[in-house]
Coordinates of C-alpha atoms and ligand atoms in Angstrom, one line a residue:
X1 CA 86.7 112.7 125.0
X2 CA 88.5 114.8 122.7
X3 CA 85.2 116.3 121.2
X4 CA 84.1 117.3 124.6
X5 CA 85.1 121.2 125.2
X6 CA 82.5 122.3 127.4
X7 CA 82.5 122.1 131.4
X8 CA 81.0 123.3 134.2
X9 CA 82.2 125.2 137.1
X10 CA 81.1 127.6 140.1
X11 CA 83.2 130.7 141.4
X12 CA 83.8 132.4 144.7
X13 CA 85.3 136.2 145.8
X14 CA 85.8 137.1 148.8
X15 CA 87.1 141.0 149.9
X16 CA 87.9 142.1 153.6
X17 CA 87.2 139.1 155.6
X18 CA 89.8 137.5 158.6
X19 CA 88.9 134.0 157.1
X20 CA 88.5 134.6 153.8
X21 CA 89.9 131.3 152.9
X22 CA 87.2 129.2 155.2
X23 CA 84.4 131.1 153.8
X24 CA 85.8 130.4 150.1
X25 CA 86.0 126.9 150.6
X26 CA 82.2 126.6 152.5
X27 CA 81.0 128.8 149.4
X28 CA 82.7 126.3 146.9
X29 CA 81.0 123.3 149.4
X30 CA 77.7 124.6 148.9
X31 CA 78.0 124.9 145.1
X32 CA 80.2 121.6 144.7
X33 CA 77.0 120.5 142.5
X34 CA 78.6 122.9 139.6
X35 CA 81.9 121.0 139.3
X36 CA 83.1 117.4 140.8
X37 CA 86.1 117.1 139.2
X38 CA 88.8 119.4 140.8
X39 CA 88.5 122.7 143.1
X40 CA 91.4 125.2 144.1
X41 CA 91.5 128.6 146.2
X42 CA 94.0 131.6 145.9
X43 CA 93.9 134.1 148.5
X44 CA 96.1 137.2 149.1
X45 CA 97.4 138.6 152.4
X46 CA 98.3 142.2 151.0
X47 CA 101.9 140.8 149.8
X48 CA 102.0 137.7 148.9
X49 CA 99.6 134.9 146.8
X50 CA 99.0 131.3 148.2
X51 CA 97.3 128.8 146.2
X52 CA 96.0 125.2 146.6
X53 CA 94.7 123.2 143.9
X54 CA 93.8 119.3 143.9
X55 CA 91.5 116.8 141.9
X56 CA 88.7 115.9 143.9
X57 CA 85.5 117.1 146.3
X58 CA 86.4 120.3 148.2
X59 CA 85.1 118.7 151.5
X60 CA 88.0 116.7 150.8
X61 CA 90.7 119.1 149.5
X62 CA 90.7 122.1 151.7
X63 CA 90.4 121.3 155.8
X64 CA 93.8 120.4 156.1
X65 CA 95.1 122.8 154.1
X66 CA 93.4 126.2 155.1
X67 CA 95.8 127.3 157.4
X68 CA 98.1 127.7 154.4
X69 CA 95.9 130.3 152.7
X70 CA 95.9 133.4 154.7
X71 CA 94.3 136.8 153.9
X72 CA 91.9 138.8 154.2
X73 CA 90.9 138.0 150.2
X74 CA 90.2 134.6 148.3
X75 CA 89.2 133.4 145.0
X76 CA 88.1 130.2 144.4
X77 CA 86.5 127.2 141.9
X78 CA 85.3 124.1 141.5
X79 CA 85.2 122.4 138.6
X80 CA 84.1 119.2 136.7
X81 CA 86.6 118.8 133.4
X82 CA 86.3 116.1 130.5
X83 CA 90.1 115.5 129.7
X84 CA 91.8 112.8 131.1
X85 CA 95.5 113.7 131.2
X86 CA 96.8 117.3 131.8
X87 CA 93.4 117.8 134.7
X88 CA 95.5 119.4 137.6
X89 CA 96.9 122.0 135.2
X90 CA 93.8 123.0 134.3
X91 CA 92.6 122.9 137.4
X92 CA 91.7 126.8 138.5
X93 CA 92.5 129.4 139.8
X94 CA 95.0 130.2 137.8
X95 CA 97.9 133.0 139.3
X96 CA 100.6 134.2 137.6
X97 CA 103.0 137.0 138.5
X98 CA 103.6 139.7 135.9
X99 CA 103.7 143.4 134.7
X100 CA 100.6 144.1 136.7
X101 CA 101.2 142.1 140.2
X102 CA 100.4 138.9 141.3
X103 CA 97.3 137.9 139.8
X104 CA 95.0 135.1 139.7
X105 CA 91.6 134.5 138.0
X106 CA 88.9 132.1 138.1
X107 CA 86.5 131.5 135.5
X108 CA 82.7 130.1 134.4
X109 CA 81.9 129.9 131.1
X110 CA 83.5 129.4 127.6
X111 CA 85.3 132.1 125.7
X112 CA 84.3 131.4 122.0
X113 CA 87.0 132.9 120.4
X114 CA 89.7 131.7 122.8
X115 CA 91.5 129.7 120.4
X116 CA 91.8 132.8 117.8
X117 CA 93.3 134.8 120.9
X118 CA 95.4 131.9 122.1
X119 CA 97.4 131.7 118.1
X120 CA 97.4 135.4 117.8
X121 CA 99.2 135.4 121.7
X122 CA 101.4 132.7 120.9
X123 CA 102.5 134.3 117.9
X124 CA 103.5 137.4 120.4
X125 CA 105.6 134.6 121.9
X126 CA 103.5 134.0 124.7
X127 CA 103.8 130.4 126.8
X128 CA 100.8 128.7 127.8
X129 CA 100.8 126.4 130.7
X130 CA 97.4 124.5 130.1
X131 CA 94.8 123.9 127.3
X132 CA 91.7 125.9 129.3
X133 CA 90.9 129.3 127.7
X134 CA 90.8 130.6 131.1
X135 CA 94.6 131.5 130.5
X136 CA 94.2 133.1 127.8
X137 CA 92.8 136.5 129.9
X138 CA 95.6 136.7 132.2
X139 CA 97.8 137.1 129.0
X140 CA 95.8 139.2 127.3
X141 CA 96.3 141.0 131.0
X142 CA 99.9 141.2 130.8
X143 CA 100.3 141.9 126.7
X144 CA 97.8 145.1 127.6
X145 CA 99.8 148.5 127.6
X146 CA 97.2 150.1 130.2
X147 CA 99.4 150.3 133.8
X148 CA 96.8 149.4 135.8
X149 CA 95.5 146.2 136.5
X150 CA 91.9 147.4 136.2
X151 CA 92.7 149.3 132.7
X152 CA 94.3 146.3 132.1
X153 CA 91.6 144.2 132.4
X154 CA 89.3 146.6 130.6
X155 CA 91.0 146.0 127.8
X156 CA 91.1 142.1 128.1
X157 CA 87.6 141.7 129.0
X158 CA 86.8 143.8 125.5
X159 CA 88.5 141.1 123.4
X160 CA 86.2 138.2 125.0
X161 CA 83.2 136.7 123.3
X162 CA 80.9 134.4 124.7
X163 CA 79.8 133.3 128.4
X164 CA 82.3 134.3 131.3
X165 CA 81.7 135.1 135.0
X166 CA 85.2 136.1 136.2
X167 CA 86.8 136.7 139.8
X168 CA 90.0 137.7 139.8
X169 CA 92.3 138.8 142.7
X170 CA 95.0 141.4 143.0
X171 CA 96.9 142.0 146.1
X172 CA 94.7 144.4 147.4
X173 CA 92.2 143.8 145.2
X174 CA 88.9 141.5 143.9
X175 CA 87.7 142.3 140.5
X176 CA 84.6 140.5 139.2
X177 CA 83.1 140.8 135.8
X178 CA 80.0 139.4 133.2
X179 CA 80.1 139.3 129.9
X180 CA 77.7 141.8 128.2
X181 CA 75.1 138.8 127.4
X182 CA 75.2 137.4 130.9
X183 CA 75.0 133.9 130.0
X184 CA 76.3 132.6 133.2
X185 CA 75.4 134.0 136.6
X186 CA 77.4 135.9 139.1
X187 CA 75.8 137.1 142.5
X188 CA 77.3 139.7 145.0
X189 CA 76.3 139.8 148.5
X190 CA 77.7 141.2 151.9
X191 CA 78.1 140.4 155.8
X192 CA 79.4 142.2 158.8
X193 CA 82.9 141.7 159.9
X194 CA 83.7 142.1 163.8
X195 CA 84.1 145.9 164.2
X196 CA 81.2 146.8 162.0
X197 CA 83.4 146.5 158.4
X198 CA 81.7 145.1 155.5
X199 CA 82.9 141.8 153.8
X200 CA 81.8 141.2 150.1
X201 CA 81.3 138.2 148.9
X202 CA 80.5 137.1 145.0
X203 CA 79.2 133.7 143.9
X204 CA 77.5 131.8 141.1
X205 CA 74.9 130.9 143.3
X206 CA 73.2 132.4 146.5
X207 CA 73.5 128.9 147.9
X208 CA 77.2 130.1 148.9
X209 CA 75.7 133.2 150.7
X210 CA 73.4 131.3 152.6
X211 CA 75.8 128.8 153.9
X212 CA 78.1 131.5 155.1
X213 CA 75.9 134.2 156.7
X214 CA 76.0 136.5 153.6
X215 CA 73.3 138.7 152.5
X216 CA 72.4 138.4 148.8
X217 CA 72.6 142.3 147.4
X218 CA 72.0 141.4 143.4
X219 CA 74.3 140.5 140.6
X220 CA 76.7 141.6 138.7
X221 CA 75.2 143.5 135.7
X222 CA 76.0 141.8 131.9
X223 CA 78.5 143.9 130.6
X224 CA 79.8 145.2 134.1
X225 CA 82.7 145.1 136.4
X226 CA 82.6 145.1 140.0
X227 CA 86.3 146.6 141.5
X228 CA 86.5 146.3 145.4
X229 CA 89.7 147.9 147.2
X230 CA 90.9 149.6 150.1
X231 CA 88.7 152.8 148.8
X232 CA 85.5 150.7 148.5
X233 CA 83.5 149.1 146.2
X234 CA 83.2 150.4 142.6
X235 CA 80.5 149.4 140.0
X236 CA 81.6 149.9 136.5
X237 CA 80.3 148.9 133.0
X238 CA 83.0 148.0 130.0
X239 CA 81.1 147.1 127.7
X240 CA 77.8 148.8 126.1
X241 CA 74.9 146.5 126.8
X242 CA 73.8 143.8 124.6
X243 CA 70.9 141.4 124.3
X244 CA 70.4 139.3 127.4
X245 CA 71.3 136.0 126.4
X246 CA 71.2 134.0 130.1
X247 CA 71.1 130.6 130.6
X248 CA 67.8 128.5 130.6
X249 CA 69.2 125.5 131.5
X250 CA 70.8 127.4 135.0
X251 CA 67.1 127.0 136.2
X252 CA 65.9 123.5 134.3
X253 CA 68.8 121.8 136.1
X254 CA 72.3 123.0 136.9
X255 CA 71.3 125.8 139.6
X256 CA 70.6 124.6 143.1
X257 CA 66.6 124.9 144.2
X258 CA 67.4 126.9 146.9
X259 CA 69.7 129.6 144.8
X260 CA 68.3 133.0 143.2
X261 CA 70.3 132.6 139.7
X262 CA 69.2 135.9 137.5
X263 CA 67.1 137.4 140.0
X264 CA 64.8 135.0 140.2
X265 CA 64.6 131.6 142.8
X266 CA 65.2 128.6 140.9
X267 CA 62.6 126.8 143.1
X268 CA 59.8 128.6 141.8
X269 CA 61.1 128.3 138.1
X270 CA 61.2 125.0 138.4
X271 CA 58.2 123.8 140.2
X272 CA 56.6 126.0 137.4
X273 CA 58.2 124.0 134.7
X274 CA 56.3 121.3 136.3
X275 CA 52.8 122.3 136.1
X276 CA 52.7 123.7 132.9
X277 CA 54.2 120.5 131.7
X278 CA 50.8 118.6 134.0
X279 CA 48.2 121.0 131.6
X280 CA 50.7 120.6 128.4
X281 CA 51.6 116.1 128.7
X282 CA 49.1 115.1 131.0
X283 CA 48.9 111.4 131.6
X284 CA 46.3 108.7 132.7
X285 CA 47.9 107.2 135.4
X286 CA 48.3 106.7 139.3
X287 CA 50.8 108.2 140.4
X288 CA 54.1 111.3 140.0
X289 CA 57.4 109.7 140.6
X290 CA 60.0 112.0 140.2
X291 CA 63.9 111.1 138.9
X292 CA 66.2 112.1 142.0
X293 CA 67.5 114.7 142.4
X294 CA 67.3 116.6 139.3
X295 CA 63.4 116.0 139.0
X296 CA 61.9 116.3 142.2
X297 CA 60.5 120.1 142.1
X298 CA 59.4 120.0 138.6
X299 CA 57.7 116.4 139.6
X300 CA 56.0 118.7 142.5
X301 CA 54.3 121.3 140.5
X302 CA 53.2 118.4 138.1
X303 CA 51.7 116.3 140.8
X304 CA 50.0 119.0 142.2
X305 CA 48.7 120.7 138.9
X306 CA 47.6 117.1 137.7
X307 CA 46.0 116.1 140.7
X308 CA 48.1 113.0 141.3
X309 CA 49.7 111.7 144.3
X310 CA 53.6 112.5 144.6
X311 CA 55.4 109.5 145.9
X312 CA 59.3 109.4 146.2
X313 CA 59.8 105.7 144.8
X314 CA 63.4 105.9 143.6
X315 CA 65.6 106.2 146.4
X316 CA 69.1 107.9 145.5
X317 CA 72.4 107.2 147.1
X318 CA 73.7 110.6 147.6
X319 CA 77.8 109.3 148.4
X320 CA 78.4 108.3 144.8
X321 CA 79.1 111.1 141.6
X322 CA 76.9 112.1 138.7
X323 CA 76.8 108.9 136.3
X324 CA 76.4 111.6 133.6
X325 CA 80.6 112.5 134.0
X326 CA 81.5 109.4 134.3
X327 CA 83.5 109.2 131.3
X328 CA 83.7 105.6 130.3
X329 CA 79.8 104.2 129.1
X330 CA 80.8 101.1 130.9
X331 CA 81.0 102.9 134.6
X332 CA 78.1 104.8 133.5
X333 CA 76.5 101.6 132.5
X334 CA 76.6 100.7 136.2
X335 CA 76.6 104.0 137.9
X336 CA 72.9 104.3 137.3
X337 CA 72.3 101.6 139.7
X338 CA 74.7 102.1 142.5
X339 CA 73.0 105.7 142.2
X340 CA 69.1 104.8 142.1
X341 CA 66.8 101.8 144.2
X342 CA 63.2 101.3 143.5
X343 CA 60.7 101.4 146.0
X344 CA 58.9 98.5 144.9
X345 CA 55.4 98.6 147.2
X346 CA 54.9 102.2 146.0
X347 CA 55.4 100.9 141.9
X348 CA 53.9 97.1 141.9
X349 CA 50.6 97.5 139.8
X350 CA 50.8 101.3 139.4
X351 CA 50.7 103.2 136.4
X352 CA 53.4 106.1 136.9
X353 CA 54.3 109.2 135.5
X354 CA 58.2 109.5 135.6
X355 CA 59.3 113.0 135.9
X356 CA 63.0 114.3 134.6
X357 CA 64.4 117.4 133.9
X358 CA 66.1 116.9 130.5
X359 CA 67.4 113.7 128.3
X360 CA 70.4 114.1 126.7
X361 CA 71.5 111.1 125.6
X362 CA 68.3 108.8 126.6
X363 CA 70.7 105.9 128.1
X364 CA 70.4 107.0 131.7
X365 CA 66.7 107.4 131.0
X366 CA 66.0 104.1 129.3
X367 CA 67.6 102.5 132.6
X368 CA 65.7 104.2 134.6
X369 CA 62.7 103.5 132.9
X370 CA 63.5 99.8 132.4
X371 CA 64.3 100.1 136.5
X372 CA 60.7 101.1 137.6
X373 CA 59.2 98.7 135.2
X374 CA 61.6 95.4 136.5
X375 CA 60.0 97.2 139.5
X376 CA 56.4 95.9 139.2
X377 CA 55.0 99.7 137.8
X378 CA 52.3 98.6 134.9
X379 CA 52.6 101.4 132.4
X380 CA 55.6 104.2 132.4
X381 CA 55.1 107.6 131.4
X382 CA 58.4 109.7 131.0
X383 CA 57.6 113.7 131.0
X384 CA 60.7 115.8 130.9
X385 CA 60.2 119.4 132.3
X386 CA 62.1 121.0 129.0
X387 CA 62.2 121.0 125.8
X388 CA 63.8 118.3 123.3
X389 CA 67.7 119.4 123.7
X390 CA 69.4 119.4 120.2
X391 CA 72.3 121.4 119.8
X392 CA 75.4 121.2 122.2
X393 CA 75.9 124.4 124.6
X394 CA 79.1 126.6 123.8
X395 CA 78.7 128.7 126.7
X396 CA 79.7 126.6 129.4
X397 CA 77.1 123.6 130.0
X398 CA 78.9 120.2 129.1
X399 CA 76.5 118.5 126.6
X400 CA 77.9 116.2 124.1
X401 CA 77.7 116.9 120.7
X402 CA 74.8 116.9 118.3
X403 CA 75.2 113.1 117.4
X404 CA 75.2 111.9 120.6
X405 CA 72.1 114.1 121.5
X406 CA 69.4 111.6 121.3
X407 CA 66.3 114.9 120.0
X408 CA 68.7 116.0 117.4
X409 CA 68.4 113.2 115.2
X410 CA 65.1 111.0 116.1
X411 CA 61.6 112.5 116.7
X412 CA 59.9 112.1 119.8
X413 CA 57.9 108.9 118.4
X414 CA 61.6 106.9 118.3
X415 CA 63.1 108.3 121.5
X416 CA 60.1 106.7 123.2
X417 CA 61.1 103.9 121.4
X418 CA 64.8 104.3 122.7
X419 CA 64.2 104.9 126.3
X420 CA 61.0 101.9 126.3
X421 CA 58.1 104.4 127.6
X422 CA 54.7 104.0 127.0
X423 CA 54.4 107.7 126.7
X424 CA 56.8 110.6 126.2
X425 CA 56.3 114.3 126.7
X426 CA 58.6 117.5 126.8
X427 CA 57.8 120.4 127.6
X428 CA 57.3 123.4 124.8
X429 CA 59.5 126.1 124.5
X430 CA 56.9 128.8 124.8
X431 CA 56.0 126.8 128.5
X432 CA 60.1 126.8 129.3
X433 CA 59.8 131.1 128.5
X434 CA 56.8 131.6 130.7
X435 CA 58.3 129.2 133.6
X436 CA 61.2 131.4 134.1
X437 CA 59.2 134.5 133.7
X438 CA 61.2 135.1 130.3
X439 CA 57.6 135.0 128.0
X440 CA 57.8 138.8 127.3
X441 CA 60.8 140.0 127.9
X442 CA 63.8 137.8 125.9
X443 CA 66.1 137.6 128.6
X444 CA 67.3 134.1 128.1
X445 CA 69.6 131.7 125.7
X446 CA 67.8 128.9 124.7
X447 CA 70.2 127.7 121.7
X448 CA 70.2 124.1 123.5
X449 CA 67.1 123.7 122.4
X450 CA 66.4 125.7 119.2
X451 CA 70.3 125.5 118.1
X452 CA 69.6 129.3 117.8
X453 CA 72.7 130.9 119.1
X454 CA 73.0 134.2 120.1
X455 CA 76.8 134.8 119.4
X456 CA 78.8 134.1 116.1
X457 CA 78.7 131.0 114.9
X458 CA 81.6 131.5 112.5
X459 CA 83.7 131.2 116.1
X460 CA 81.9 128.1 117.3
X461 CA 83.1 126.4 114.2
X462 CA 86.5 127.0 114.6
X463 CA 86.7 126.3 117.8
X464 CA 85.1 123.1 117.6
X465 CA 87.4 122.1 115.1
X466 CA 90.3 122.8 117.0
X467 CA 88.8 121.0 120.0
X468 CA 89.5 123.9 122.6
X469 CA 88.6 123.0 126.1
X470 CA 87.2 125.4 128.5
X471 CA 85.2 126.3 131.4
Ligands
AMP1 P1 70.3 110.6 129.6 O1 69.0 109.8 129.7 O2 71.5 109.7 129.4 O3 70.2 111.6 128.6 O4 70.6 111.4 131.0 C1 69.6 112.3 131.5 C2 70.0 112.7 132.9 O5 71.2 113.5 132.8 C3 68.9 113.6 133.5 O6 68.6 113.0 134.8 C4 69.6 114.9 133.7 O7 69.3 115.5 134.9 C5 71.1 114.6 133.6 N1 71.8 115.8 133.0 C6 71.4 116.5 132.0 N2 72.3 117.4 131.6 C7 73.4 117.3 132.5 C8 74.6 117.9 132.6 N3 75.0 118.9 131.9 N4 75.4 117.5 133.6 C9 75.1 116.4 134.4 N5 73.9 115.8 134.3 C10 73.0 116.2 133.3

């Protein structure tokens, strides 16, 4: 999996609450969907740092260890990695103790010119503990020759390209930040603590807020820094603004439904994608099946655009992982089927329209497709609410690499072919603008799917070639 270098992760702050720790790790519960692999929380309590980091699903990391993490301030991730061996040291947030204080920092995204920083640190004589870029920061922290943490991180933040969403945490302090394209999202929110304080809280997704009470403000700006302290909260921008580059895919699949990601709910995206992609691929058949759960509210707005009854006929087992991280093809081989059943009364005879958010690859799809045909359906009609995906994301998403994405080297004709459909429609890219209200205003990276990317790609080579690993 060494040509794997992207991940995916979701990030928590927490400033000025009794249980800071608790809410952290419900936050990271409600956004477990961003990151399988490992999760880890820091919190602070005014003196001293505590951290807990383990592989695994947070409901089963943290309970019997939150007691341990005291203060009034937390940090936290959860992340899904590709690597096999050195996984717990990557495993975030990282903390270190140095020139500035104890600090610790948590990050989604990829830093693009990570591996550039890394060599010109090392040569500086810096030692790096792990292979995620994340580390990089806190020693472009420590190198800086500002006194302040703050200026410090000013000056770090500067020397960053790409896609990061950063919470760090200071003693007394939580410091958030974007980068000036806003590729990935960070949301800030506040609740009442006893006594009539204000606790705020930051997330990647407003799922967190919802689960813990917290009222969704907006988010961070691209390009700005959020500094909250014992003199309040300041808003500050480091960087001048640049063109919006934020993710697309946040709101064709990763985001949660019920999550506001870049101001806007991802439900309404979504179901949107659908329709348009009813009046773009319609299809004469019976009924709208959607793939679960990743297709269901784009299979909603098509079945009620197109007129067709929506009929939940794959049943999904919600206890077992993604099959798409599994990362042997021979567990993902069967993972499709310990993760989906037919419903064969509502299939036998009918002529279905199968609705998925994306194909990557086409193997999960071809099963799936093969599935509701061993089923008894008659004809199989695969719509997929996006468009073809054909260059690899460097800004965060884990996609594999061009070869092994199915639209980059066959046209729609042979991936039909591939995944055994009688008919195959994506959605256009004009249709993906307009669904998440992007059609006039170029707000949003779609590189993914027009391999059109919006930072250097002079930095992408090299750090493809040196096979960094990030998140
Ligand atoms: P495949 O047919 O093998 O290309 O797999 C397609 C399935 O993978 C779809 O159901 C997608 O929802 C899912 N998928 C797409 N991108 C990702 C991703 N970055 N992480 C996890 N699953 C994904």
């Amino acid at each position: 999996m060494q040509d794997k270098f992207h991940e995916e992760c979701g990030v928590v702050a927490i400033y000025g609450h009794p249980e800071a720790s608790k809410l952290a790790y419900l936050s990271l519960y409600a956004m477990q969907h961003r990151g399988q692999e490992s999760a880890g929380i820091c919190t602070s309590d005014g003196n001293r740092v505590h951290t807990h980091k383990a592989m695994g699903h947070v409901a089963d990391i943290f309970p019997p260890v939150l007691a341990n993490l005291p203060g009034e301030l937390a940090i936290g991730h959860t992340r899904y990695s590709t690597t096999g061996d050195t996984v717990l040291l990557n495993a975030q947030p990282f903390s270190v103790a140095c020139n500035k204080g104890k600090v610790a920092v948590a990050h989604n995204g990829n830093i693009t010119n990570a591996a550039e920083l890394r060599a010109d640190l090392e040569r500086r004589g810096a030692i790096f503990q792990a292979s995620s870029d994340t580390e990089v920061i806190l020693h472009l922290v420590a190198h800086s020759s500002e006194r302040t943490f703050a200026g410090a991180l000013r000056d770090a933040l500067l020397q960053l390209e790409g896609a990061f969403s950063l919470v760090f945490l200071a003693q007394d302090r939580i410091i958030v930040a974007r980068d000036p394209h806003g590729f990935r999202p960070l949301a800030v929110g506040e609740m009442e603590v006893s006594g009539g304080r204000k606790c705020y809280v930051f997330a990647s997704e407003t799922c967190a807020f919802d689960l813990i009470n917290a009222v969704y403000l907006h988010d961070v700006e691209p390009g700005e820094m959020v500094i909250v302290g014992p003199e309040g909260i300041t808003h500050e921008r480091y960087a001048p603004v640049q063109a919006l580059a934020q993710c697309a895919f946040e709101h064709v699949y990763f985001s949660r439904p019920d999550s506001i990601v870049f101001g806007r709910p991802v439900a309404e995206s979504r179901e949107q994608l659908g329709r348009l992609l009813a009046r773009e691929c319609p299809a004469d058949a019976d009924v709208v099946v959607p793939v679960p759960d990743s297709g269901v509210v784009a299979a909603i707005g098509y079945a009620s655009e197109s007129g067709l009854p929506y009929r939940q006929a794959l049943i999904r087992n919600h206890y077992v992982g993604r099959t798409f991280i599994e990362p042997s093809q021979a567990i993902r081989d069967f993972g499709v089927k310990l993760k989906l059943n037919p419903v064969r009364h509502l299939l036998v005879g009918r002529r279905v329209v199968l609705v998925d958010d994306s194909l990557v690859r086409g193997t999960t799809s071809r099963k799936i497709v093969r599935m509701v045909r061993q089923a008894g359906a008659r004809e199989v009609h695969l719509r997929i609410s996006c468009p073809p995906t054909v260059s690899p994301c460097f800004y965060g998403v884990d996609t594999p690499t061009r070869g092994e994405l199915i639209a980059s080297n066959h046209n729609i004709e042979e991936i039909r072919r591939f995944v055994e459909a009688d008919t195959l429609g994506y959605l256009s890219l004009s249709s993906l603008r307009k669904a998440v209200g992007d059609d006039e205003r170029h707000e949003y990276c779609y590189a993914c799917y027009t391999g059109d990317y919006p930072t250097d790609l002079v930095q992408i080579d090299q750090l493809a070639a040196a096979g960094q690993k990030h998140c």
